[in-house]
mmCIF file with all atom_site columns, C-alpha atoms in Angstrom:
data_model
loop_
_atom_site.group_PDB
_atom_site.id
_atom_site.type_symbol
_atom_site.label_atom_id
_atom_site.label_alt_id
_atom_site.label_comp_id
_atom_site.label_asym_id
_atom_site.label_entity_id
_atom_site.label_seq_id
_atom_site.pdbx_PDB_ins_code
_atom_site.Cartn_x
_atom_site.Cartn_y
_atom_site.Cartn_z
_atom_site.occupancy
_atom_site.B_iso_or_equiv
_atom_site.pdbx_formal_charge
_atom_site.auth_seq_id
_atom_site.auth_comp_id
_atom_site.auth_asym_id
_atom_site.auth_atom_id
_atom_site.pdbx_PDB_model_num
ATOM 1   C CA . LEU A 1 1   ? -22.266 -61.700  -15.307 1.00 53.00 ? 1   LEU A CA 1
ATOM 2   C CA . ARG A 1 2   ? -25.900 -61.253  -13.864 1.00 59.00 ? 2   ARG A CA 1
ATOM 3   C CA . THR A 1 3   ? -25.166 -59.649  -10.400 1.00 60.00 ? 3   THR A CA 1
ATOM 4   C CA . ARG A 1 4   ? -25.650 -55.793  -10.355 1.00 61.00 ? 4   ARG A CA 1
ATOM 5   C CA . GLY A 1 5   ? -23.052 -53.558  -8.820  1.00 62.00 ? 5   GLY A CA 1
ATOM 6   C CA . SER A 1 6   ? -20.501 -56.445  -7.945  1.00 68.00 ? 6   SER A CA 1
ATOM 7   C CA . LYS A 1 7   ? -16.831 -55.898  -7.577  1.00 77.00 ? 7   LYS A CA 1
ATOM 8   C CA . PRO A 1 8   ? -14.390 -57.157  -10.435 1.00 81.00 ? 8   PRO A CA 1
ATOM 9   C CA . ILE A 1 9   ? -12.912 -60.509  -9.824  1.00 82.00 ? 9   ILE A CA 1
ATOM 10  C CA . PRO A 1 10  ? -9.152  -60.585  -9.796  1.00 89.00 ? 10  PRO A CA 1
ATOM 11  C CA . LEU A 1 11  ? -7.198  -62.177  -12.624 1.00 91.00 ? 11  LEU A CA 1
ATOM 12  C CA . PRO A 1 12  ? -5.360  -64.656  -10.707 1.00 93.00 ? 12  PRO A CA 1
ATOM 13  C CA . VAL A 1 13  ? -8.708  -65.946  -8.976  1.00 93.00 ? 13  VAL A CA 1
ATOM 14  C CA . MET A 1 14  ? -10.322 -66.109  -12.299 1.00 92.00 ? 14  MET A CA 1
ATOM 15  C CA . LEU A 1 15  ? -7.261  -68.128  -13.740 1.00 95.00 ? 15  LEU A CA 1
ATOM 16  C CA . CYS A 1 16  ? -7.308  -70.388  -10.722 1.00 96.00 ? 16  CYS A CA 1
ATOM 17  C CA . ALA A 1 17  ? -10.918 -71.235  -11.065 1.00 95.00 ? 17  ALA A CA 1
ATOM 18  C CA . PHE A 1 18  ? -10.909 -71.723  -14.728 1.00 95.00 ? 18  PHE A CA 1
ATOM 19  C CA . SER A 1 19  ? -7.681  -74.119  -14.414 1.00 97.00 ? 19  SER A CA 1
ATOM 20  C CA . PHE A 1 20  ? -9.434  -76.243  -11.438 1.00 96.00 ? 20  PHE A CA 1
ATOM 21  C CA . CYS A 1 21  ? -12.806 -76.386  -13.484 1.00 96.00 ? 21  CYS A CA 1
ATOM 22  C CA . SER A 1 22  ? -10.795 -77.450  -16.723 1.00 96.00 ? 22  SER A CA 1
ATOM 23  C CA . LEU A 1 23  ? -8.713  -80.117  -14.963 1.00 96.00 ? 23  LEU A CA 1
ATOM 24  C CA . ASN A 1 24  ? -11.538 -81.253  -12.950 1.00 94.00 ? 24  ASN A CA 1
ATOM 25  C CA . GLY A 1 25  ? -13.691 -82.064  -15.961 1.00 93.00 ? 25  GLY A CA 1
ATOM 26  C CA . TYR A 1 26  ? -10.975 -83.459  -17.973 1.00 94.00 ? 26  TYR A CA 1
ATOM 27  C CA . ILE A 1 27  ? -10.245 -85.981  -15.097 1.00 92.00 ? 27  ILE A CA 1
ATOM 28  C CA . GLN A 1 28  ? -14.001 -86.882  -14.606 1.00 88.00 ? 28  GLN A CA 1
ATOM 29  C CA . CYS A 1 29  ? -14.516 -87.064  -18.472 1.00 89.00 ? 29  CYS A CA 1
ATOM 30  C CA . ARG A 1 30  ? -11.500 -89.196  -18.982 1.00 88.00 ? 30  ARG A CA 1
ATOM 31  C CA . SER A 1 31  ? -12.441 -91.579  -15.875 1.00 85.00 ? 31  SER A CA 1
ATOM 32  C CA . LEU A 1 32  ? -16.178 -91.909  -17.210 1.00 81.00 ? 32  LEU A CA 1
ATOM 33  C CA . THR A 1 33  ? -15.146 -92.679  -20.642 1.00 83.00 ? 33  THR A CA 1
ATOM 34  C CA . PHE A 1 34  ? -12.160 -95.044  -20.188 1.00 83.00 ? 34  PHE A CA 1
ATOM 35  C CA . LEU A 1 35  ? -12.833 -96.754  -16.692 1.00 77.00 ? 35  LEU A CA 1
ATOM 36  C CA . LEU A 1 36  ? -16.655 -97.011  -16.413 1.00 73.00 ? 36  LEU A CA 1
ATOM 37  C CA . ILE A 1 37  ? -18.734 -99.492  -18.621 1.00 73.00 ? 37  ILE A CA 1
ATOM 38  C CA . ILE A 1 38  ? -22.247 -99.145  -19.295 1.00 69.00 ? 38  ILE A CA 1
ATOM 39  C CA . PRO A 1 39  ? -24.393 -101.163 -21.285 1.00 73.00 ? 39  PRO A CA 1
ATOM 40  C CA . ASN A 1 40  ? -26.306 -99.493  -24.094 1.00 69.00 ? 40  ASN A CA 1
ATOM 41  C CA . SER A 1 41  ? -29.373 -100.998 -23.032 1.00 71.00 ? 41  SER A CA 1
ATOM 42  C CA . SER A 1 42  ? -29.213 -99.455  -19.635 1.00 76.00 ? 42  SER A CA 1
ATOM 43  C CA . LEU A 1 43  ? -31.537 -96.745  -18.473 1.00 83.00 ? 43  LEU A CA 1
ATOM 44  C CA . THR A 1 44  ? -28.859 -94.987  -16.253 1.00 81.00 ? 44  THR A CA 1
ATOM 45  C CA . LEU A 1 45  ? -28.279 -92.468  -19.075 1.00 81.00 ? 45  LEU A CA 1
ATOM 46  C CA . PRO A 1 46  ? -31.716 -91.019  -19.861 1.00 87.00 ? 46  PRO A CA 1
ATOM 47  C CA . LEU A 1 47  ? -32.648 -91.362  -16.142 1.00 89.00 ? 47  LEU A CA 1
ATOM 48  C CA . GLY A 1 48  ? -29.784 -89.375  -14.879 1.00 87.00 ? 48  GLY A CA 1
ATOM 49  C CA . VAL A 1 49  ? -30.108 -86.517  -17.592 1.00 90.00 ? 49  VAL A CA 1
ATOM 50  C CA . ALA A 1 50  ? -33.679 -86.335  -16.333 1.00 94.00 ? 50  ALA A CA 1
ATOM 51  C CA . ILE A 1 51  ? -32.788 -86.027  -12.683 1.00 94.00 ? 51  ILE A CA 1
ATOM 52  C CA . TRP A 1 52  ? -29.986 -83.408  -14.006 1.00 94.00 ? 52  TRP A CA 1
ATOM 53  C CA . ALA A 1 53  ? -32.379 -81.514  -15.770 1.00 96.00 ? 53  ALA A CA 1
ATOM 54  C CA . ILE A 1 54  ? -34.846 -81.208  -12.870 1.00 96.00 ? 54  ILE A CA 1
ATOM 55  C CA . GLY A 1 55  ? -31.914 -80.115  -10.601 1.00 96.00 ? 55  GLY A CA 1
ATOM 56  C CA . LEU A 1 56  ? -31.037 -77.198  -13.184 1.00 96.00 ? 56  LEU A CA 1
ATOM 57  C CA . LYS A 1 57  ? -34.276 -76.120  -13.456 1.00 96.00 ? 57  LYS A CA 1
ATOM 58  C CA . ILE A 1 58  ? -34.817 -75.802  -9.550  1.00 96.00 ? 58  ILE A CA 1
ATOM 59  C CA . ASN A 1 59  ? -31.575 -74.015  -9.474  1.00 95.00 ? 59  ASN A CA 1
ATOM 60  C CA . MET A 1 60  ? -32.353 -71.697  -12.188 1.00 95.00 ? 60  MET A CA 1
ATOM 61  C CA . ASP A 1 61  ? -35.469 -70.727  -10.750 1.00 95.00 ? 61  ASP A CA 1
ATOM 62  C CA . ALA A 1 62  ? -34.112 -70.251  -7.190  1.00 95.00 ? 62  ALA A CA 1
ATOM 63  C CA . ASP A 1 63  ? -31.410 -68.001  -8.674  1.00 92.00 ? 63  ASP A CA 1
ATOM 64  C CA . HIS A 1 64  ? -33.957 -65.865  -10.624 1.00 92.00 ? 64  HIS A CA 1
ATOM 65  C CA . ILE A 1 65  ? -35.887 -65.357  -7.459  1.00 93.00 ? 65  ILE A CA 1
ATOM 66  C CA . LEU A 1 66  ? -32.926 -64.567  -5.444  1.00 90.00 ? 66  LEU A CA 1
ATOM 67  C CA . ARG A 1 67  ? -31.743 -61.930  -8.332  1.00 87.00 ? 67  ARG A CA 1
ATOM 68  C CA . ASN A 1 68  ? -34.996 -60.379  -8.226  1.00 86.00 ? 68  ASN A CA 1
ATOM 69  C CA . LEU A 1 69  ? -35.401 -60.297  -4.257  1.00 87.00 ? 69  LEU A CA 1
ATOM 70  C CA . ARG A 1 70  ? -34.509 -56.589  -3.890  1.00 80.00 ? 70  ARG A CA 1
ATOM 71  C CA . ARG A 1 71  ? -35.229 -53.736  -6.243  1.00 79.00 ? 71  ARG A CA 1
ATOM 72  C CA . PRO A 1 72  ? -32.467 -51.287  -6.976  1.00 78.00 ? 72  PRO A CA 1
ATOM 73  C CA . GLY A 1 73  ? -31.666 -49.237  -4.256  1.00 79.00 ? 73  GLY A CA 1
ATOM 74  C CA . GLU A 1 74  ? -33.363 -51.604  -1.461  1.00 77.00 ? 74  GLU A CA 1
ATOM 75  C CA . PHE A 1 75  ? -31.093 -52.963  1.252   1.00 79.00 ? 75  PHE A CA 1
ATOM 76  C CA . GLU A 1 76  ? -33.851 -54.451  3.560   1.00 83.00 ? 76  GLU A CA 1
ATOM 77  C CA . TYR A 1 77  ? -33.636 -58.258  4.247   1.00 83.00 ? 77  TYR A CA 1
ATOM 78  C CA . SER A 1 78  ? -36.309 -59.982  2.227   1.00 84.00 ? 78  SER A CA 1
ATOM 79  C CA . ILE A 1 79  ? -37.413 -63.673  2.578   1.00 87.00 ? 79  ILE A CA 1
ATOM 80  C CA . PRO A 1 80  ? -37.794 -65.413  -0.701  1.00 89.00 ? 80  PRO A CA 1
ATOM 81  C CA . GLU A 1 81  ? -40.910 -66.815  -1.718  1.00 89.00 ? 81  GLU A CA 1
ATOM 82  C CA . GLY A 1 82  ? -42.237 -69.082  -4.497  1.00 90.00 ? 82  GLY A CA 1
ATOM 83  C CA . GLY A 1 83  ? -40.760 -72.274  -6.336  1.00 91.00 ? 83  GLY A CA 1
ATOM 84  C CA . MET A 1 84  ? -39.102 -74.519  -4.054  1.00 93.00 ? 84  MET A CA 1
ATOM 85  C CA . PHE A 1 85  ? -38.643 -72.118  -1.485  1.00 93.00 ? 85  PHE A CA 1
ATOM 86  C CA . GLU A 1 86  ? -41.869 -72.892  -0.447  1.00 93.00 ? 86  GLU A CA 1
ATOM 87  C CA . TYR A 1 87  ? -40.693 -76.091  0.655   1.00 94.00 ? 87  TYR A CA 1
ATOM 88  C CA . VAL A 1 88  ? -36.996 -75.558  1.744   1.00 94.00 ? 88  VAL A CA 1
ATOM 89  C CA . SER A 1 89  ? -35.027 -72.436  2.707   1.00 91.00 ? 89  SER A CA 1
ATOM 90  C CA . GLY A 1 90  ? -32.250 -72.990  0.392   1.00 93.00 ? 90  GLY A CA 1
ATOM 91  C CA . ALA A 1 91  ? -33.883 -74.000  -2.998  1.00 94.00 ? 91  ALA A CA 1
ATOM 92  C CA . ASN A 1 92  ? -30.737 -73.043  -4.887  1.00 92.00 ? 92  ASN A CA 1
ATOM 93  C CA . PHE A 1 93  ? -28.470 -75.411  -3.022  1.00 94.00 ? 93  PHE A CA 1
ATOM 94  C CA . LEU A 1 94  ? -31.226 -78.071  -3.572  1.00 95.00 ? 94  LEU A CA 1
ATOM 95  C CA . GLY A 1 95  ? -31.047 -77.717  -7.123  1.00 94.00 ? 95  GLY A CA 1
ATOM 96  C CA . GLU A 1 96  ? -27.101 -77.938  -6.982  1.00 93.00 ? 96  GLU A CA 1
ATOM 97  C CA . ILE A 1 97  ? -27.457 -81.481  -4.771  1.00 94.00 ? 97  ILE A CA 1
ATOM 98  C CA . ILE A 1 98  ? -29.964 -82.741  -7.192  1.00 95.00 ? 98  ILE A CA 1
ATOM 99  C CA . GLU A 1 99  ? -27.685 -81.914  -10.174 1.00 91.00 ? 99  GLU A CA 1
ATOM 100 C CA . TRP A 1 100 ? -24.657 -83.456  -8.845  1.00 87.00 ? 100 TRP A CA 1
ATOM 101 C CA . ALA A 1 101 ? -26.434 -86.553  -7.538  1.00 80.00 ? 101 ALA A CA 1
#
């Protein structure tokens, strides 16, 4: 939705991706709610949410930098700068890894 000039995604591909994500989410939620017992006094939930939020922020910032790397009509290669790109070459991947950790 945020890319400019991208090709349309075929309907079967979109339906397969939707089906996979729905089934994967159901299986993960089902296993976490019925098989995993975490005490209410545990700090794992707030800590996990904080780590996830940090990864989400890194990922969103990196995606914003990558989307705005070239101006309309430019085709030359550009190296991203700013944010976590100052420390790693794949800041968007780092954000994803932290989100899923």
